[in-house]
Tab-separated table of C-alpha atoms in Angstrom:
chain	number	residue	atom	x	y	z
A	1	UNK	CA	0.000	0.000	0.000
A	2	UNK	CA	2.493	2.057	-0.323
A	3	UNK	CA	2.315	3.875	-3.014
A	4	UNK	CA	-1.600	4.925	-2.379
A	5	UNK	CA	-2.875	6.766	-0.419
A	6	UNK	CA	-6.272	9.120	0.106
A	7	UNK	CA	-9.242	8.350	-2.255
A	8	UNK	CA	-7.460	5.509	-3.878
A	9	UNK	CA	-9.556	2.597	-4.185
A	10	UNK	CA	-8.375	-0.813	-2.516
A	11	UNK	CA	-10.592	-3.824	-3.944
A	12	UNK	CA	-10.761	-6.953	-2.103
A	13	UNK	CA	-12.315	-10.074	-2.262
A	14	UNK	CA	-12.523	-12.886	1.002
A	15	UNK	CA	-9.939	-15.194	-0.639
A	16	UNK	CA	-7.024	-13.219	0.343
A	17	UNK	CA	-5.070	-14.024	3.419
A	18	UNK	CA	-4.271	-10.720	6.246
A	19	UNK	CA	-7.867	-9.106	5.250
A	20	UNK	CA	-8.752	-7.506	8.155
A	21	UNK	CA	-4.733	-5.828	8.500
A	22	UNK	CA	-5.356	-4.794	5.107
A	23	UNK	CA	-8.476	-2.977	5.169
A	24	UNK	CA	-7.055	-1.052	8.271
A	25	UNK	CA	-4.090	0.182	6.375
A	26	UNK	CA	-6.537	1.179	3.788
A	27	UNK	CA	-8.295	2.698	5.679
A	28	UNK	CA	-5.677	4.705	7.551
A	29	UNK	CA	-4.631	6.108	4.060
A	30	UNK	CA	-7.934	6.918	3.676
A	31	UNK	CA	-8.549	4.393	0.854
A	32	UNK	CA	-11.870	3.852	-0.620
A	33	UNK	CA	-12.375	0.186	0.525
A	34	UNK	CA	-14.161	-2.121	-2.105
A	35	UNK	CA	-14.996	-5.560	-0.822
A	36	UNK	CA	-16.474	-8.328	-2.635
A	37	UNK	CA	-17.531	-10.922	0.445
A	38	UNK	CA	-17.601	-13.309	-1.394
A	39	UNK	CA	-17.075	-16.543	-0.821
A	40	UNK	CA	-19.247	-16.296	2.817
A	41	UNK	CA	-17.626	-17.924	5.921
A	42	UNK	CA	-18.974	-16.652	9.742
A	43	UNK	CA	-15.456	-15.057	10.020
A	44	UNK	CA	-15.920	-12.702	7.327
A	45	UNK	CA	-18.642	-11.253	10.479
A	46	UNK	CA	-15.287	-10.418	12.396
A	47	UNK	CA	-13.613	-8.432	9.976
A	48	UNK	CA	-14.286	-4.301	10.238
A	49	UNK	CA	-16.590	-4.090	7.667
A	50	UNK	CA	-17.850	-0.828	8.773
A	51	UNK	CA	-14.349	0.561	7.072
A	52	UNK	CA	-15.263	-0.390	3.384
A	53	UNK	CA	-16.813	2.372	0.884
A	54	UNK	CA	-18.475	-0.345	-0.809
A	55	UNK	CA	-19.670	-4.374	0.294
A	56	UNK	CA	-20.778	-6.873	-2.737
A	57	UNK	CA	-22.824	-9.962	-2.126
A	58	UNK	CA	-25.240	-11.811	-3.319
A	59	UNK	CA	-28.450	-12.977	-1.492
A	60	UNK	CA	-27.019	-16.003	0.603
A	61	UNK	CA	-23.676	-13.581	1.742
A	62	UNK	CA	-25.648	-10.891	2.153
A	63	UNK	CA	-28.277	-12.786	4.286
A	64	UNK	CA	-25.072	-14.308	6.074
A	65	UNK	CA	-24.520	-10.536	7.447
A	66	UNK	CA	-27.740	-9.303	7.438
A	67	UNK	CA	-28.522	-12.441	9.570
A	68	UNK	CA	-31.951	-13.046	8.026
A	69	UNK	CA	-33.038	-15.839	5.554
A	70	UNK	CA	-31.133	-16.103	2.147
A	71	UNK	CA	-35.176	-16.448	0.761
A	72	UNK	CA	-36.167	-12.843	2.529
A	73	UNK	CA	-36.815	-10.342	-0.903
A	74	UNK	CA	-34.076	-8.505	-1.807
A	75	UNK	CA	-35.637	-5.185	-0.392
A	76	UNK	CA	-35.208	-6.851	2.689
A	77	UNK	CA	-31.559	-7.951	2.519
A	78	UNK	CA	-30.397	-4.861	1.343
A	79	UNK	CA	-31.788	-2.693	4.406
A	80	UNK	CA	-30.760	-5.755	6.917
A	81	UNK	CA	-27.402	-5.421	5.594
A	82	UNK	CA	-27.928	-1.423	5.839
A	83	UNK	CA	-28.611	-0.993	9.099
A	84	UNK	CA	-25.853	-3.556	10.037
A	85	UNK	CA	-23.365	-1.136	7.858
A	86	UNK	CA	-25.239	2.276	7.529
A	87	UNK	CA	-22.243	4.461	5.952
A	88	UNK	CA	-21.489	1.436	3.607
A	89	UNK	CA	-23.260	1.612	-0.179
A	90	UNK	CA	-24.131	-1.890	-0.305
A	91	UNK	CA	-24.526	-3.990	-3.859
A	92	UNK	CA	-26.480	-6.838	-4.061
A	93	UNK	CA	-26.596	-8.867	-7.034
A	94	UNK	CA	-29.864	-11.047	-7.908
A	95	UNK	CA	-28.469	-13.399	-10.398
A	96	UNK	CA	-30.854	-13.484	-13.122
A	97	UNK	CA	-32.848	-11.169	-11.401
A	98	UNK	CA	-30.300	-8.274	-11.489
A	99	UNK	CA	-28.778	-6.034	-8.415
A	100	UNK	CA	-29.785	-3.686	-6.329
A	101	UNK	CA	-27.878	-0.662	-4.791
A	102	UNK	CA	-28.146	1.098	-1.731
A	103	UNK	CA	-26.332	4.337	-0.762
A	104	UNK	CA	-26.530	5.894	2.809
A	105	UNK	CA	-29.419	7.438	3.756
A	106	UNK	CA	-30.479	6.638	-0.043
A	107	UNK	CA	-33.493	4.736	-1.330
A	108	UNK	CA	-32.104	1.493	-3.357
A	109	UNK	CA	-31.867	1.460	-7.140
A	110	UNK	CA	-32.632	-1.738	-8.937
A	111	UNK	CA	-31.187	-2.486	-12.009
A	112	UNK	CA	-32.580	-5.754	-14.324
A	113	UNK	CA	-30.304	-8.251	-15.735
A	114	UNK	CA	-29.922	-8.870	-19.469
A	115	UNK	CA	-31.138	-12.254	-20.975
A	116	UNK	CA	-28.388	-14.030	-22.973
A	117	UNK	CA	-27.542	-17.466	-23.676
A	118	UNK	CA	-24.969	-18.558	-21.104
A	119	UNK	CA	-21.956	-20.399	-22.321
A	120	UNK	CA	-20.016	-20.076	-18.318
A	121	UNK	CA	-20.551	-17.475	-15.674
A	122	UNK	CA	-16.767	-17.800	-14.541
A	123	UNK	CA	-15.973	-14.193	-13.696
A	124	UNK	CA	-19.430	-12.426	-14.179
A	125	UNK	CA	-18.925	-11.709	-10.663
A	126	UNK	CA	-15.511	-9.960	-11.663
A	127	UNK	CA	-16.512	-8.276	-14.533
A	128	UNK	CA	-19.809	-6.906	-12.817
A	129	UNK	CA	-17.642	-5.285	-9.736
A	130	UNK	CA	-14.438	-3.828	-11.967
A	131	UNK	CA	-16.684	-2.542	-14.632
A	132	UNK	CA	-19.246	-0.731	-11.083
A	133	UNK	CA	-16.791	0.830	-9.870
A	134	UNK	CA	-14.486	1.897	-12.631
A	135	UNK	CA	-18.295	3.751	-13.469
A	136	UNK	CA	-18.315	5.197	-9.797
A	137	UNK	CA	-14.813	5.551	-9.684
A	138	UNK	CA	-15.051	8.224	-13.089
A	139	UNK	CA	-18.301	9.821	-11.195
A	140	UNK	CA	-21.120	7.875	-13.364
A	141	UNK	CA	-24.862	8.396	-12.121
A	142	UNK	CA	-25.622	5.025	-10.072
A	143	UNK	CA	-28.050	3.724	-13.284
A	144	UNK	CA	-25.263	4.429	-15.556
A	145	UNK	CA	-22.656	2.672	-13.833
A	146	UNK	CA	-25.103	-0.093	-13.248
A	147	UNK	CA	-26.121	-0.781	-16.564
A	148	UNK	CA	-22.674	-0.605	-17.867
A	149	UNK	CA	-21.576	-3.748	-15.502
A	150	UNK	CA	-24.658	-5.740	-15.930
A	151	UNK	CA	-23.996	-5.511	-19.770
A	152	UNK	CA	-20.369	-6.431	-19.494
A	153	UNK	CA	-21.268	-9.193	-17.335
A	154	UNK	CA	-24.141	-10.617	-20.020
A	155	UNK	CA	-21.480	-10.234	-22.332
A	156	UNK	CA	-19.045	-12.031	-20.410
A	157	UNK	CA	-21.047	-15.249	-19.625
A	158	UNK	CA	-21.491	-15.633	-23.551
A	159	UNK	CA	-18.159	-16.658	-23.367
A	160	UNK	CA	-15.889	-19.112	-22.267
A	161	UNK	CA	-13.089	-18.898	-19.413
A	162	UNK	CA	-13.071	-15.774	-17.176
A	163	UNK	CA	-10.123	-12.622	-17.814
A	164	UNK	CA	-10.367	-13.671	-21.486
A	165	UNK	CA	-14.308	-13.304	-21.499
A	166	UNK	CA	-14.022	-9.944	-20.061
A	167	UNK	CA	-15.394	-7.549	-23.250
A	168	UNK	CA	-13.506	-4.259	-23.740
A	169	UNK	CA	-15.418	-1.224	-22.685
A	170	UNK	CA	-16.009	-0.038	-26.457
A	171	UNK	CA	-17.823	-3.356	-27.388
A	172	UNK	CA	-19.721	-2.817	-23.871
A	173	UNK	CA	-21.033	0.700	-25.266
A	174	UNK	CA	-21.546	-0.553	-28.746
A	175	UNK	CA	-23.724	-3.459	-28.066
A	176	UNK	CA	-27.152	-4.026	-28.956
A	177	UNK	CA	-27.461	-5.239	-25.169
A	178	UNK	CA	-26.428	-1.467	-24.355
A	179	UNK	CA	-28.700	0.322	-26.169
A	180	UNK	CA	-31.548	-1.443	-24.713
A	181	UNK	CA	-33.316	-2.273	-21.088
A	182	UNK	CA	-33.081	-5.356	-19.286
């Protein structure tokens, strides 16, 4: 972490060892913490994850924090996870059903999911978080930035293995996917 340091964005994901060190370093540099729970273990519920920006799950993680049923609706999850984490925007993605995002003191946004033919989801998760907050990161309106990572992630699943399926952000744009709603 050295060479970072305030407003910087630190993305993490629960597969990495010293998590809990790390996000306090971040967060000392005051680093915009990004942290993708996944995959869900009860010791992720130790870590300080009042110190990250922005929290990713999906409906059994964020049920897992949230401590409510992975089958509650999604309004639900998102404002158990909220008033767990109130100064954390929260994303929760819906599968096929889409994702949701909630700011502080916000109302949540909903965004649908594009219908494609799936070929392998390996690194739709990924490709849905870089291409977020690469949208936030460049000051995109929430619906914007949404609609941009659900369409790189349709795209993504059309194809097989998971960097290499990753589309560029000039075929994202250019799509027919783009220039429609889910």
């Amino acid at each position: 972490l050295n060479h970072f340091g305030k407003g910087d964005i630190l993305i993490l994901q629960n597969e990495i060892n010293e998590l809990e060190y790390i996000m306090r370093a971040g967060y000392k540099k005051g680093m915009r913490i990004v942290f993708n729970v996944s995959p869900f273990n009860e010791k992720l519920l130790e870590l300080p994850l009042e110190l990250c920006s922005y929290l990713f799950v999906n409906e059994v993680e964020g049920a897992g924090i949230g401590g409510i049923s992975s089958d509650s609706p999604a309004d639900v999850l998102i404002e158990s996870i909220s008033k767990k984490l109130p100064a954390t925007n929260i994303v929760l993605t819906l599968g096929t059903r889409g994702s949701v995002f909630k700011a502080p003191n916000a109302d949540a946004v909903y965004f649908g999911c594009y219908k494609v033919n799936a070929v392998d989801t390996t690194g739709s998760g990924d490709t849905y978080t870089g291409y977020l907050v690469h949208a936030l990161a460049d000051g995109e309106d929430i619906k914007v930035a949404m609609k941009q990572a659900s369409c790189a992630a349709a795209i993504s699943v059309t194809r097989k293995g998971a960097a290499t399926s990753i589309p560029k952000m000039s075929e994202v744009l250019s799509s027919a996917l783009y220039k429609t709603e889910p």
